[in-house]
Short mmCIF file of C-alpha atoms and ligand atoms in Angstrom, two decimals:
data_model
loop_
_atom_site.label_atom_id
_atom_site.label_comp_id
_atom_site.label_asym_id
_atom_site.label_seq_id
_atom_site.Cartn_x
_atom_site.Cartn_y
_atom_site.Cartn_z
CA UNK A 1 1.67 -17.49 -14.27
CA UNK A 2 4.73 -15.26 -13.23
CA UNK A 3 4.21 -14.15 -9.52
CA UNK A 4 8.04 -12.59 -9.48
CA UNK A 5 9.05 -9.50 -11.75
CA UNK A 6 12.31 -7.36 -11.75
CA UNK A 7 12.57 -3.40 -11.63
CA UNK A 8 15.51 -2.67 -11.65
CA UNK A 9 17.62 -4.07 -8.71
CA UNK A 10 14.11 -4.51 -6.53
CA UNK A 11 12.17 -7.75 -6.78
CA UNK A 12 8.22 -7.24 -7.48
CA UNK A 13 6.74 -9.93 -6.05
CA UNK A 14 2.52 -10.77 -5.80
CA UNK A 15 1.33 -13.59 -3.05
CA UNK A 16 -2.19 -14.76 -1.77
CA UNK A 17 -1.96 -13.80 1.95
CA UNK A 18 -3.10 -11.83 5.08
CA UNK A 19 -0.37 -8.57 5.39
CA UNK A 20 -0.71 -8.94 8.86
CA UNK A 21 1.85 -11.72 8.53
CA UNK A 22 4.51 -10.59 6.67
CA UNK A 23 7.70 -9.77 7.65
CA UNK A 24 8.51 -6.77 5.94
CA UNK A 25 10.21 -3.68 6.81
CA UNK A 26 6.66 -1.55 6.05
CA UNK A 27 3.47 -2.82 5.64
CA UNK A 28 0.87 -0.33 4.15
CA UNK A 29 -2.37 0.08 5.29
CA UNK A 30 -5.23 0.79 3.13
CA UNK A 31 -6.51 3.49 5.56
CA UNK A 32 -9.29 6.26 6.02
CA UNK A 33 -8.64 10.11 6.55
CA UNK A 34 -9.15 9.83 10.15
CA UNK A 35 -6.05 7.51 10.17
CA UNK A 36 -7.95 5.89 13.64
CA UNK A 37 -8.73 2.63 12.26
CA UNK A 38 -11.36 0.95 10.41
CA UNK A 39 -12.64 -1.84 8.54
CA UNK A 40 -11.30 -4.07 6.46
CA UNK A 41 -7.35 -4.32 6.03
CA UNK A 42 -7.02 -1.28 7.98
CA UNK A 43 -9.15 -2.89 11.12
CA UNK A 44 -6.86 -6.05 10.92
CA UNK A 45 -3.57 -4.22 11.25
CA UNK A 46 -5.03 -2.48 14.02
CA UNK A 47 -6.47 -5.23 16.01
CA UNK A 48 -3.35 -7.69 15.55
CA UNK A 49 -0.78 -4.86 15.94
CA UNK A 50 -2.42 -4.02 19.39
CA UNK A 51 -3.07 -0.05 20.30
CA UNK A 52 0.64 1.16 20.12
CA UNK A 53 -0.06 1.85 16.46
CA UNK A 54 -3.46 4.04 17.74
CA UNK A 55 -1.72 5.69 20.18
CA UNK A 56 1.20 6.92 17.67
CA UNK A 57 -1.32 7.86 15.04
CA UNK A 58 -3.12 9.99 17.76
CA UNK A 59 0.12 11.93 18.29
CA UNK A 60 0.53 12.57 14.34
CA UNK A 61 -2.91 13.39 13.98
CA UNK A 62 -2.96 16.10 16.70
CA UNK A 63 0.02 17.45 15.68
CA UNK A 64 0.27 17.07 11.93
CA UNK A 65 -2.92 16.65 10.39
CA UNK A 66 -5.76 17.56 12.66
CA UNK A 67 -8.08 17.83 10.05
CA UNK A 68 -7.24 14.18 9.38
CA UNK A 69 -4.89 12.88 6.45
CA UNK A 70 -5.91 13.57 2.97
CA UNK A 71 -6.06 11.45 0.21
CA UNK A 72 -2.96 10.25 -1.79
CA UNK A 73 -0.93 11.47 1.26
CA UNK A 74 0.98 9.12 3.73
CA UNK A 75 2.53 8.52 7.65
CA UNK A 76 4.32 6.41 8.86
CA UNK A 77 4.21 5.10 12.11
CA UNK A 78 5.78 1.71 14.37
CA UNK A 79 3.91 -1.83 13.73
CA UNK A 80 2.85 -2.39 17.54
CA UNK A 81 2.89 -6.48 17.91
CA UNK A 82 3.17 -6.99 14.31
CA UNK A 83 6.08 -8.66 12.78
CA UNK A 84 6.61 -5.88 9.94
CA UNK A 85 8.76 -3.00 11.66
CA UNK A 86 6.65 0.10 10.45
CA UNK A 87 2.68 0.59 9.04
CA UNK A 88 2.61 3.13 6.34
CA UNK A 89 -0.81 4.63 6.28
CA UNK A 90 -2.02 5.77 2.97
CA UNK A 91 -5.67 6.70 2.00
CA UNK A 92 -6.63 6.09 -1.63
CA UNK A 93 -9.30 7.53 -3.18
CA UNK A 94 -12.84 6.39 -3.13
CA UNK A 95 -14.57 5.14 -5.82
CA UNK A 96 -16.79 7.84 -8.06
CA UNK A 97 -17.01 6.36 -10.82
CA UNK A 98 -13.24 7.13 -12.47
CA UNK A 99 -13.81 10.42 -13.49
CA UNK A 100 -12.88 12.35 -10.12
CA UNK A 101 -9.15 11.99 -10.60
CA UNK A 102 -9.28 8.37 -8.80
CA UNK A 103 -6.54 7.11 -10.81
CA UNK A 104 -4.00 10.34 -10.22
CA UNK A 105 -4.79 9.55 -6.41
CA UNK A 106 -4.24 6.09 -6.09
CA UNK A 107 -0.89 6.59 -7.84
CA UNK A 108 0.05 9.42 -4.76
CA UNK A 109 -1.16 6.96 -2.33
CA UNK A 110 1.56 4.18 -3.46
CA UNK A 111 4.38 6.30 -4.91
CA UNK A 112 4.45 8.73 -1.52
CA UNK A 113 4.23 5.19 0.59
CA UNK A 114 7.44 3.99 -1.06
CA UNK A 115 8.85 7.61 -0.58
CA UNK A 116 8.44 7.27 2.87
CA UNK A 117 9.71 3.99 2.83
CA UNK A 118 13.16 5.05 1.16
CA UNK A 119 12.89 8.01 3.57
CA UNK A 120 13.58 6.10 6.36
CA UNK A 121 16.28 4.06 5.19
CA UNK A 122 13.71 0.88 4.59
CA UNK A 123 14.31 -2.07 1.55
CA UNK A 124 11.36 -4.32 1.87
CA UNK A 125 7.82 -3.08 2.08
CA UNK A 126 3.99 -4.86 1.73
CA UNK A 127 0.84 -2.97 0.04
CA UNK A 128 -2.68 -4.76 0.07
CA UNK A 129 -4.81 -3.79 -2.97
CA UNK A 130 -5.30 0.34 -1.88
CA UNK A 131 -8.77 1.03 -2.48
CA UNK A 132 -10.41 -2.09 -3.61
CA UNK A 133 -12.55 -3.00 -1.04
CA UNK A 134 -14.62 -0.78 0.89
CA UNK A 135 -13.85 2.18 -1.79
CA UNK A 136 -14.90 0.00 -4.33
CA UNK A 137 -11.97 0.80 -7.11
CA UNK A 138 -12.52 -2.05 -9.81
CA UNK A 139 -9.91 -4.62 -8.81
CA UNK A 140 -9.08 -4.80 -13.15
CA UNK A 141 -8.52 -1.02 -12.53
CA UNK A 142 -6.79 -0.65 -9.63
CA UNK A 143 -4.20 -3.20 -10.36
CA UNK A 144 -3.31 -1.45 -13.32
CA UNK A 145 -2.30 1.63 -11.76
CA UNK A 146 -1.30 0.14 -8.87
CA UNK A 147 1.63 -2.06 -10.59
CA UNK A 148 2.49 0.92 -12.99
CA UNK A 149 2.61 3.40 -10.21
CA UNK A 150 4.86 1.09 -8.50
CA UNK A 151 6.91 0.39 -11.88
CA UNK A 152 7.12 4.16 -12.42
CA UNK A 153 8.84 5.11 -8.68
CA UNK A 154 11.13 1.74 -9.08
CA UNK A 155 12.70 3.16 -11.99
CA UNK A 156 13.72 6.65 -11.02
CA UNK A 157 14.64 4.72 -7.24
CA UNK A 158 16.42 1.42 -7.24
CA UNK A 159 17.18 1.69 -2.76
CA UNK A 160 14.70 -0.90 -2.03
CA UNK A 161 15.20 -4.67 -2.37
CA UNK A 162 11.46 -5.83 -2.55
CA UNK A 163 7.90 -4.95 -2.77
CA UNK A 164 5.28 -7.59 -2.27
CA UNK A 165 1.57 -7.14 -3.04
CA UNK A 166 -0.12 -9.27 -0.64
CA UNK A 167 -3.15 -10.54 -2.14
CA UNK A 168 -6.51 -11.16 -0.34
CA UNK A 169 -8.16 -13.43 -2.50
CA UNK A 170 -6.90 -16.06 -5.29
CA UNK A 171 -8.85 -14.05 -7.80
CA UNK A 172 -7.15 -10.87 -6.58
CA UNK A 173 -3.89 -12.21 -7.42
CA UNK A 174 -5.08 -13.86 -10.99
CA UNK A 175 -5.76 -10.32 -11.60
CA UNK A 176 -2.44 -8.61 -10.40
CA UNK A 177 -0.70 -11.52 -12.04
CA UNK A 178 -2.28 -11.20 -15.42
CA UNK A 179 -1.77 -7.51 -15.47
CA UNK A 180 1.84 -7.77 -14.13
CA UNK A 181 2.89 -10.11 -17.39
CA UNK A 182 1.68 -7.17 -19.51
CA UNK A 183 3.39 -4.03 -17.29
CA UNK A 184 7.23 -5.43 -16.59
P1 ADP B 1 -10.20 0.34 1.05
O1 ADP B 1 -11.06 1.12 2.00
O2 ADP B 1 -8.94 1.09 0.64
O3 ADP B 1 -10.98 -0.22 -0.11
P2 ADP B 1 -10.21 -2.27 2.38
O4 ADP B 1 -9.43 -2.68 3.57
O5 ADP B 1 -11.69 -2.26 2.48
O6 ADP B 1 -9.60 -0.85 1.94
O7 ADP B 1 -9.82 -3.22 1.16
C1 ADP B 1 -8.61 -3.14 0.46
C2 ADP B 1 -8.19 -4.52 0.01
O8 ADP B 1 -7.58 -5.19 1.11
C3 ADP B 1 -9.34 -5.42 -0.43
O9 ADP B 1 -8.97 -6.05 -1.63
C4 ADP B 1 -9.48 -6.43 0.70
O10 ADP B 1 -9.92 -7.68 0.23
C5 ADP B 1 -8.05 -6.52 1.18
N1 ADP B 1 -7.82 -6.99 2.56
C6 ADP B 1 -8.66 -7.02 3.62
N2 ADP B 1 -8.05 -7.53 4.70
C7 ADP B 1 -6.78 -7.83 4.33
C8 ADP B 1 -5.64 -8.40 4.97
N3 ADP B 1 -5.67 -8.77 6.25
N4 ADP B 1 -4.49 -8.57 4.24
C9 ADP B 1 -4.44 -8.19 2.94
N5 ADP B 1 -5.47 -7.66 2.28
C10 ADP B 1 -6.62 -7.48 2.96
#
């Protein structure tokens, strides 16, 4: 199966991996509304990337969002000991369901972490699957409007040369892969 799709000038591109790892300009974390780490993806940036990424979040927490970011909404911040140069931090929506505007959110989460990301001048950025493991968003579902969220932004925006979905699991990225063949 296709792992490599075209939007315009920007290469889509799905791999098996830990985001930790990559390379990118931005990697996005999957975060919570406290943006003060977590589990999951979120607890592995912050644990490899060392507490320089803490410490900034503190700052934009105090002074931007003391009541903590809300979903769909996202910062941006340095990547501490981490290859990547920056950590978005996005918070997608929780699970309820699908009837509690889950979908609308998730789409918010990616399409303002690319804003940012063409904000500050960036071309190659790294999401995980937002909301698909501790908030329980059906993988089937999420990768649907994760990739056409991500379609939709590339097509009004052609600044950035590459966004990679970095894939947890094999099954993961059958999923993305199989849904990507039907969306570009
Ligand atoms: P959320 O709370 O948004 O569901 P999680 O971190 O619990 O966030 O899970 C989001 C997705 O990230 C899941 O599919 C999970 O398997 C995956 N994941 C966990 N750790 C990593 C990692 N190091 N790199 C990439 N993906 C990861």
């Amino acid at each position: 199966m296709r792992k490599e799709f075209k939007v315009g000038k920007t290469n889509v591109r799905l791999i098996r991996g830990d985001i930790t790892n990559m390379e990118t300009d931005a990697i996005v974390n999957a975060a919570n509304s406290s943006f003060m780490g977590g589990g999951g993806v979120d607890g592995a940036i912050h644990r490899k990337g060392g507490p320089k990424i803490l410490e900034e979040c503190k700052k934009i927490r105090a002074t931007e969002w003391p009541q903590g970011l809300p979903t769909g909404k996202a910062i941006i911040t340095g990547a501490g000991n981490l290859k990547a140069r920056h950590v978005i931090h996005t918070v997608g929506p929780v699970w309820r369901g699908g009837n509690h505007r889950e979908a609308e959110l998730l789409v918010q989460a990616y399409q303002n972490s690319l804003r940012l990301a063409v904000a500050k001048g960036l071309k190659t950025v790294a999401f995980p699957s937002i909301s698909t493991g501790a908030y329980g968003y059906p993988v089937e579902d999420a990768c649907h409007v994760a990739l056409e969220a991500v379609k939709e932004f590339l097509e009004k925006k052609d600044s950035l040369d590459e966004v990679v979905f970095v894939l947890f699991s094999e099954s993961a990225l059958e999923v993305y892969a199989a849904e990507a063949e039907e969306i570009f």
